[in-house]
Coordinates of C-alpha atoms and ligand atoms in Angstrom, one line a residue:
M1 CA 14.5 25.8 45.0
S2 CA 12.1 24.0 44.2
D3 CA 9.4 22.6 46.8
P4 CA 10.2 19.0 48.7
T5 CA 9.6 16.5 46.7
I6 CA 7.6 13.4 48.8
F7 CA 10.8 11.5 49.2
T8 CA 12.9 14.5 50.6
R9 CA 9.4 15.3 53.2
I10 CA 10.2 11.7 54.0
L11 CA 13.8 11.9 54.6
Q12 CA 13.6 14.7 56.8
G13 CA 10.7 12.9 59.2
E14 CA 8.1 15.0 57.9
I15 CA 6.4 11.6 56.6
P16 CA 6.4 8.4 57.5
G17 CA 8.3 6.2 56.0
E18 CA 10.1 3.0 56.3
I19 CA 14.2 3.8 55.5
L20 CA 16.0 0.5 55.6
L21 CA 19.8 2.2 55.0
E22 CA 21.3 5.9 54.4
T23 CA 24.6 6.4 53.7
E24 CA 26.2 9.7 53.1
R25 CA 24.4 10.4 49.5
V26 CA 21.7 7.9 49.0
F27 CA 18.8 6.5 51.2
V28 CA 16.4 3.3 50.9
L29 CA 12.6 3.5 51.1
R30 CA 10.3 0.0 51.3
D31 CA 8.1 1.0 48.8
I32 CA 4.4 1.7 50.2
N33 CA 2.8 -0.1 46.8
P34 CA 5.3 -3.0 46.4
Q35 CA 5.1 -5.3 42.8
A36 CA 7.5 -8.0 44.7
A37 CA 8.2 -9.6 47.8
L38 CA 10.6 -7.7 48.2
H39 CA 9.9 -3.9 46.6
L40 CA 12.4 -1.3 47.4
L41 CA 13.5 2.0 46.3
V42 CA 17.3 3.8 46.4
I43 CA 16.9 7.1 46.4
P44 CA 19.7 10.2 46.0
R45 CA 19.3 12.8 49.1
T46 CA 19.6 15.2 46.5
Q47 CA 16.1 15.8 44.8
E48 CA 18.2 17.8 41.9
Y49 CA 17.9 15.1 39.1
R50 CA 14.6 14.7 38.3
D51 CA 15.4 11.1 36.3
V52 CA 18.0 8.9 35.4
V53 CA 18.9 10.7 32.4
E54 CA 20.0 13.9 33.8
L55 CA 21.7 12.0 37.1
A56 CA 23.8 10.1 34.7
A57 CA 25.1 13.7 32.9
G58 CA 25.4 15.7 36.1
D59 CA 26.5 12.5 38.5
P60 CA 27.8 9.5 37.2
S61 CA 29.2 8.3 40.2
L62 CA 26.3 9.2 42.0
L63 CA 24.7 6.7 40.0
A64 CA 27.2 4.2 40.3
E65 CA 26.5 4.7 44.3
M66 CA 23.1 3.7 43.5
V67 CA 23.3 0.4 41.6
E68 CA 26.2 -0.6 44.5
V69 CA 23.5 0.0 47.1
A70 CA 20.3 -1.4 45.1
G71 CA 23.3 -4.8 45.2
R72 CA 24.2 -4.5 48.4
V73 CA 20.2 -4.6 50.0
A74 CA 19.5 -6.9 47.5
A75 CA 21.6 -9.0 48.8
A76 CA 20.7 -7.9 52.7
H77 CA 17.3 -8.7 52.1
A78 CA 16.9 -10.9 49.2
D79 CA 19.0 -13.5 47.6
G80 CA 20.9 -11.3 45.8
Q81 CA 18.8 -11.0 42.1
F82 CA 17.3 -8.8 41.3
R83 CA 15.4 -6.3 39.2
L84 CA 16.6 -2.6 38.7
I85 CA 14.0 -0.2 36.9
F86 CA 13.9 3.2 36.5
N87 CA 11.0 4.6 35.5
T88 CA 11.5 8.1 33.0
G89 CA 8.3 9.9 32.2
A90 CA 5.4 9.8 32.6
D91 CA 4.4 8.6 29.8
A92 CA 6.4 5.4 30.9
G93 CA 5.0 5.3 34.6
Q94 CA 7.5 8.2 36.8
T95 CA 5.2 9.5 39.0
V96 CA 8.1 11.2 42.0
F97 CA 10.3 13.4 40.0
H98 CA 13.0 13.0 42.1
V99 CA 15.3 10.2 40.4
H100 CA 15.1 7.0 42.1
A101 CA 15.6 3.4 41.4
H102 CA 13.5 0.1 42.2
V103 CA 14.8 -2.8 43.3
L104 CA 12.3 -5.8 42.8
A105 CA 13.3 -9.0 44.4
G106 CA 11.8 -12.4 44.9
E107 CA 8.7 -13.4 43.8
L108 CA 7.1 -10.4 41.7
Q109 CA 3.2 -9.9 40.9
E110 CA 2.0 -11.0 37.4
K111 CA 3.6 -9.3 34.7
S112 CA 4.7 -7.0 37.0
L113 CA 5.9 -3.3 35.3
V114 CA 6.2 -0.7 38.0
G115 CA 3.9 2.2 37.4
H116 CA 1.4 0.6 35.2
Ligands
5GP1 P1 7.8 5.8 40.2 O1 5.9 5.7 40.1 O2 7.0 7.7 40.1 O3 8.7 5.1 38.7 O4 7.8 5.3 41.2 C1 7.4 6.6 42.5 C2 7.6 5.1 43.8 O5 6.6 5.4 45.0 C3 5.7 4.2 43.9 O6 6.2 2.8 43.4 C4 5.0 4.1 44.4 O7 4.4 3.5 45.3 C5 6.1 5.0 45.3 N1 5.7 6.0 46.7 C6 4.8 6.9 46.3 N2 4.1 7.9 47.4 C7 5.0 6.7 48.6 C8 4.7 7.1 50.2 O8 4.9 8.4 50.6 N3 5.8 6.7 50.9 C9 6.5 5.4 49.8 N4 7.2 4.7 50.7 N5 6.4 5.0 48.7 C10 6.3 6.1 48.1

Protein backbone atom coordinates (compact mmCIF):
# COMPACT_ATOMS: atom_id res chain seq x y z
CA MET A 1 0.00 0.00 0.00
CA SER A 2 1.27 3.46 -0.84
CA ASP A 3 1.64 6.07 1.88
CA PRO A 4 -1.54 7.99 2.69
CA THR A 5 -1.92 11.12 0.59
CA ILE A 6 -2.59 14.51 2.14
CA PHE A 7 -6.27 14.08 1.24
CA THR A 8 -6.47 10.67 2.91
CA ARG A 9 -4.83 12.12 6.01
CA ILE A 10 -7.38 14.95 6.08
CA LEU A 11 -10.24 12.47 5.61
CA GLN A 12 -8.91 10.40 8.49
CA GLY A 13 -8.74 13.48 10.73
CA GLU A 14 -4.95 13.42 11.02
CA ILE A 15 -4.64 16.85 9.43
CA PRO A 16 -7.26 19.59 9.75
CA GLY A 17 -9.41 20.42 6.77
CA GLU A 18 -12.92 21.72 6.10
CA ILE A 19 -14.96 18.81 4.76
CA LEU A 20 -18.31 20.03 3.48
CA LEU A 21 -19.92 16.79 2.41
CA GLU A 22 -19.24 13.07 2.53
CA THR A 23 -20.90 10.26 0.62
CA GLU A 24 -20.10 6.57 0.64
CA ARG A 25 -17.46 7.04 -2.04
CA VAL A 26 -16.44 10.71 -2.19
CA PHE A 27 -15.87 13.74 0.01
CA VAL A 28 -15.70 17.47 -0.61
CA LEU A 29 -12.88 19.56 0.86
CA ARG A 30 -12.52 23.34 0.76
CA ASP A 31 -9.25 24.17 -1.01
CA ILE A 32 -6.71 25.76 1.31
CA ASN A 33 -5.54 28.14 -1.44
CA PRO A 34 -8.73 29.29 -3.17
CA GLN A 35 -8.59 30.43 -6.81
CA ALA A 36 -12.24 31.53 -6.90
CA ALA A 37 -14.94 32.75 -4.52
CA LEU A 38 -15.85 29.09 -4.13
CA HIS A 39 -13.04 26.56 -4.60
CA LEU A 40 -13.81 23.03 -3.53
CA LEU A 41 -12.17 19.69 -4.23
CA VAL A 42 -14.26 16.59 -4.91
CA ILE A 43 -12.15 13.59 -3.93
CA PRO A 44 -12.80 9.84 -3.92
CA ARG A 45 -12.24 8.21 -0.53
CA THR A 46 -9.96 5.72 -2.25
CA GLN A 47 -6.53 6.95 -3.24
CA GLU A 48 -6.06 4.09 -5.67
CA TYR A 49 -6.44 6.32 -8.76
CA ARG A 50 -3.71 8.89 -9.29
CA ASP A 51 -5.51 10.95 -11.89
CA VAL A 52 -8.70 11.23 -13.89
CA VAL A 53 -7.43 9.09 -16.78
CA GLU A 54 -6.75 6.17 -14.41
CA LEU A 55 -10.10 6.76 -12.73
CA ALA A 56 -12.07 6.84 -16.00
CA ALA A 57 -10.46 3.55 -17.04
CA GLY A 58 -10.80 1.89 -13.63
CA ASP A 59 -14.13 3.08 -12.26
CA PRO A 60 -16.21 5.27 -14.59
CA SER A 61 -19.19 5.26 -12.23
CA LEU A 62 -17.03 6.82 -9.52
CA LEU A 63 -16.03 9.55 -11.95
CA ALA A 64 -19.70 10.13 -12.77
CA GLU A 65 -20.46 10.37 -9.05
CA MET A 66 -17.73 13.01 -8.64
CA VAL A 67 -19.34 15.09 -11.38
CA GLU A 68 -22.78 14.69 -9.81
CA VAL A 69 -21.43 15.76 -6.39
CA ALA A 70 -19.64 18.73 -8.00
CA GLY A 71 -22.98 19.91 -9.39
CA ARG A 72 -24.64 19.42 -6.03
CA VAL A 73 -22.09 21.45 -4.06
CA ALA A 74 -21.97 24.18 -6.73
CA ALA A 75 -25.75 24.50 -6.40
CA ALA A 76 -25.62 24.46 -2.60
CA HIS A 77 -22.72 26.90 -2.16
CA ALA A 78 -22.94 29.05 -5.35
CA ASP A 79 -25.42 29.52 -8.17
CA GLY A 80 -24.93 26.10 -9.70
CA GLN A 81 -22.57 27.23 -12.47
CA PHE A 82 -19.00 26.09 -12.14
CA ARG A 83 -15.73 25.13 -13.73
CA LEU A 84 -14.54 21.57 -13.22
CA ILE A 85 -10.78 21.03 -13.52
CA PHE A 86 -8.67 17.89 -13.29
CA ASN A 87 -4.99 18.74 -13.43
CA THR A 88 -3.39 15.64 -14.87
CA GLY A 89 0.40 15.30 -14.57
CA ALA A 90 2.98 17.43 -12.81
CA ASP A 91 3.61 19.58 -15.87
CA ALA A 92 -0.10 20.37 -15.97
CA GLY A 93 0.00 21.59 -12.37
CA GLN A 94 -0.99 18.42 -10.52
CA THR A 95 0.64 18.34 -7.10
CA VAL A 96 -1.44 15.72 -5.28
CA PHE A 97 -1.53 12.32 -6.99
CA HIS A 98 -4.87 11.23 -5.52
CA VAL A 99 -7.43 12.07 -8.15
CA HIS A 100 -9.51 15.16 -7.36
CA ALA A 101 -11.75 17.58 -9.22
CA HIS A 102 -11.45 21.31 -8.61
CA VAL A 103 -14.87 23.00 -8.49
CA LEU A 104 -14.53 26.72 -9.12
CA ALA A 105 -17.56 28.98 -8.88
CA GLY A 106 -18.33 32.62 -8.33
CA GLU A 107 -15.73 35.24 -9.04
CA LEU A 108 -12.50 33.67 -10.28
CA GLN A 109 -9.04 35.02 -9.58
CA GLU A 110 -7.70 36.79 -12.64
CA LYS A 111 -6.94 34.29 -15.44
CA SER A 112 -7.38 31.57 -12.87
CA LEU A 113 -5.52 28.46 -13.90
CA VAL A 114 -5.43 26.18 -10.92
CA GLY A 115 -1.96 24.91 -10.21
CA HIS A 116 -0.13 27.75 -11.96
P1 LIG B 1 -3.52 19.93 -7.81
O1 LIG B 1 -2.43 20.97 -7.89
O2 LIG B 1 -2.94 18.56 -7.48
O3 LIG B 1 -4.46 19.90 -8.98
O4 LIG B 1 -4.44 20.36 -6.61
C1 LIG B 1 -4.10 20.16 -5.27
C2 LIG B 1 -4.92 21.15 -4.48
O5 LIG B 1 -4.90 20.74 -3.14
C3 LIG B 1 -4.36 22.58 -4.54
O6 LIG B 1 -5.35 23.47 -5.06
C4 LIG B 1 -4.01 22.89 -3.08
O7 LIG B 1 -4.32 24.22 -2.72
C5 LIG B 1 -4.87 21.88 -2.32
N1 LIG B 1 -4.26 21.47 -1.06
C6 LIG B 1 -2.97 21.04 -0.89
N2 LIG B 1 -2.75 20.76 0.40
C7 LIG B 1 -3.92 21.01 1.05
C8 LIG B 1 -4.31 20.91 2.43
O8 LIG B 1 -3.54 20.53 3.32
N3 LIG B 1 -5.59 21.26 2.72
C9 LIG B 1 -6.48 21.67 1.76
N4 LIG B 1 -7.72 21.98 2.17
N5 LIG B 1 -6.14 21.78 0.46
C10 LIG B 1 -4.87 21.46 0.12
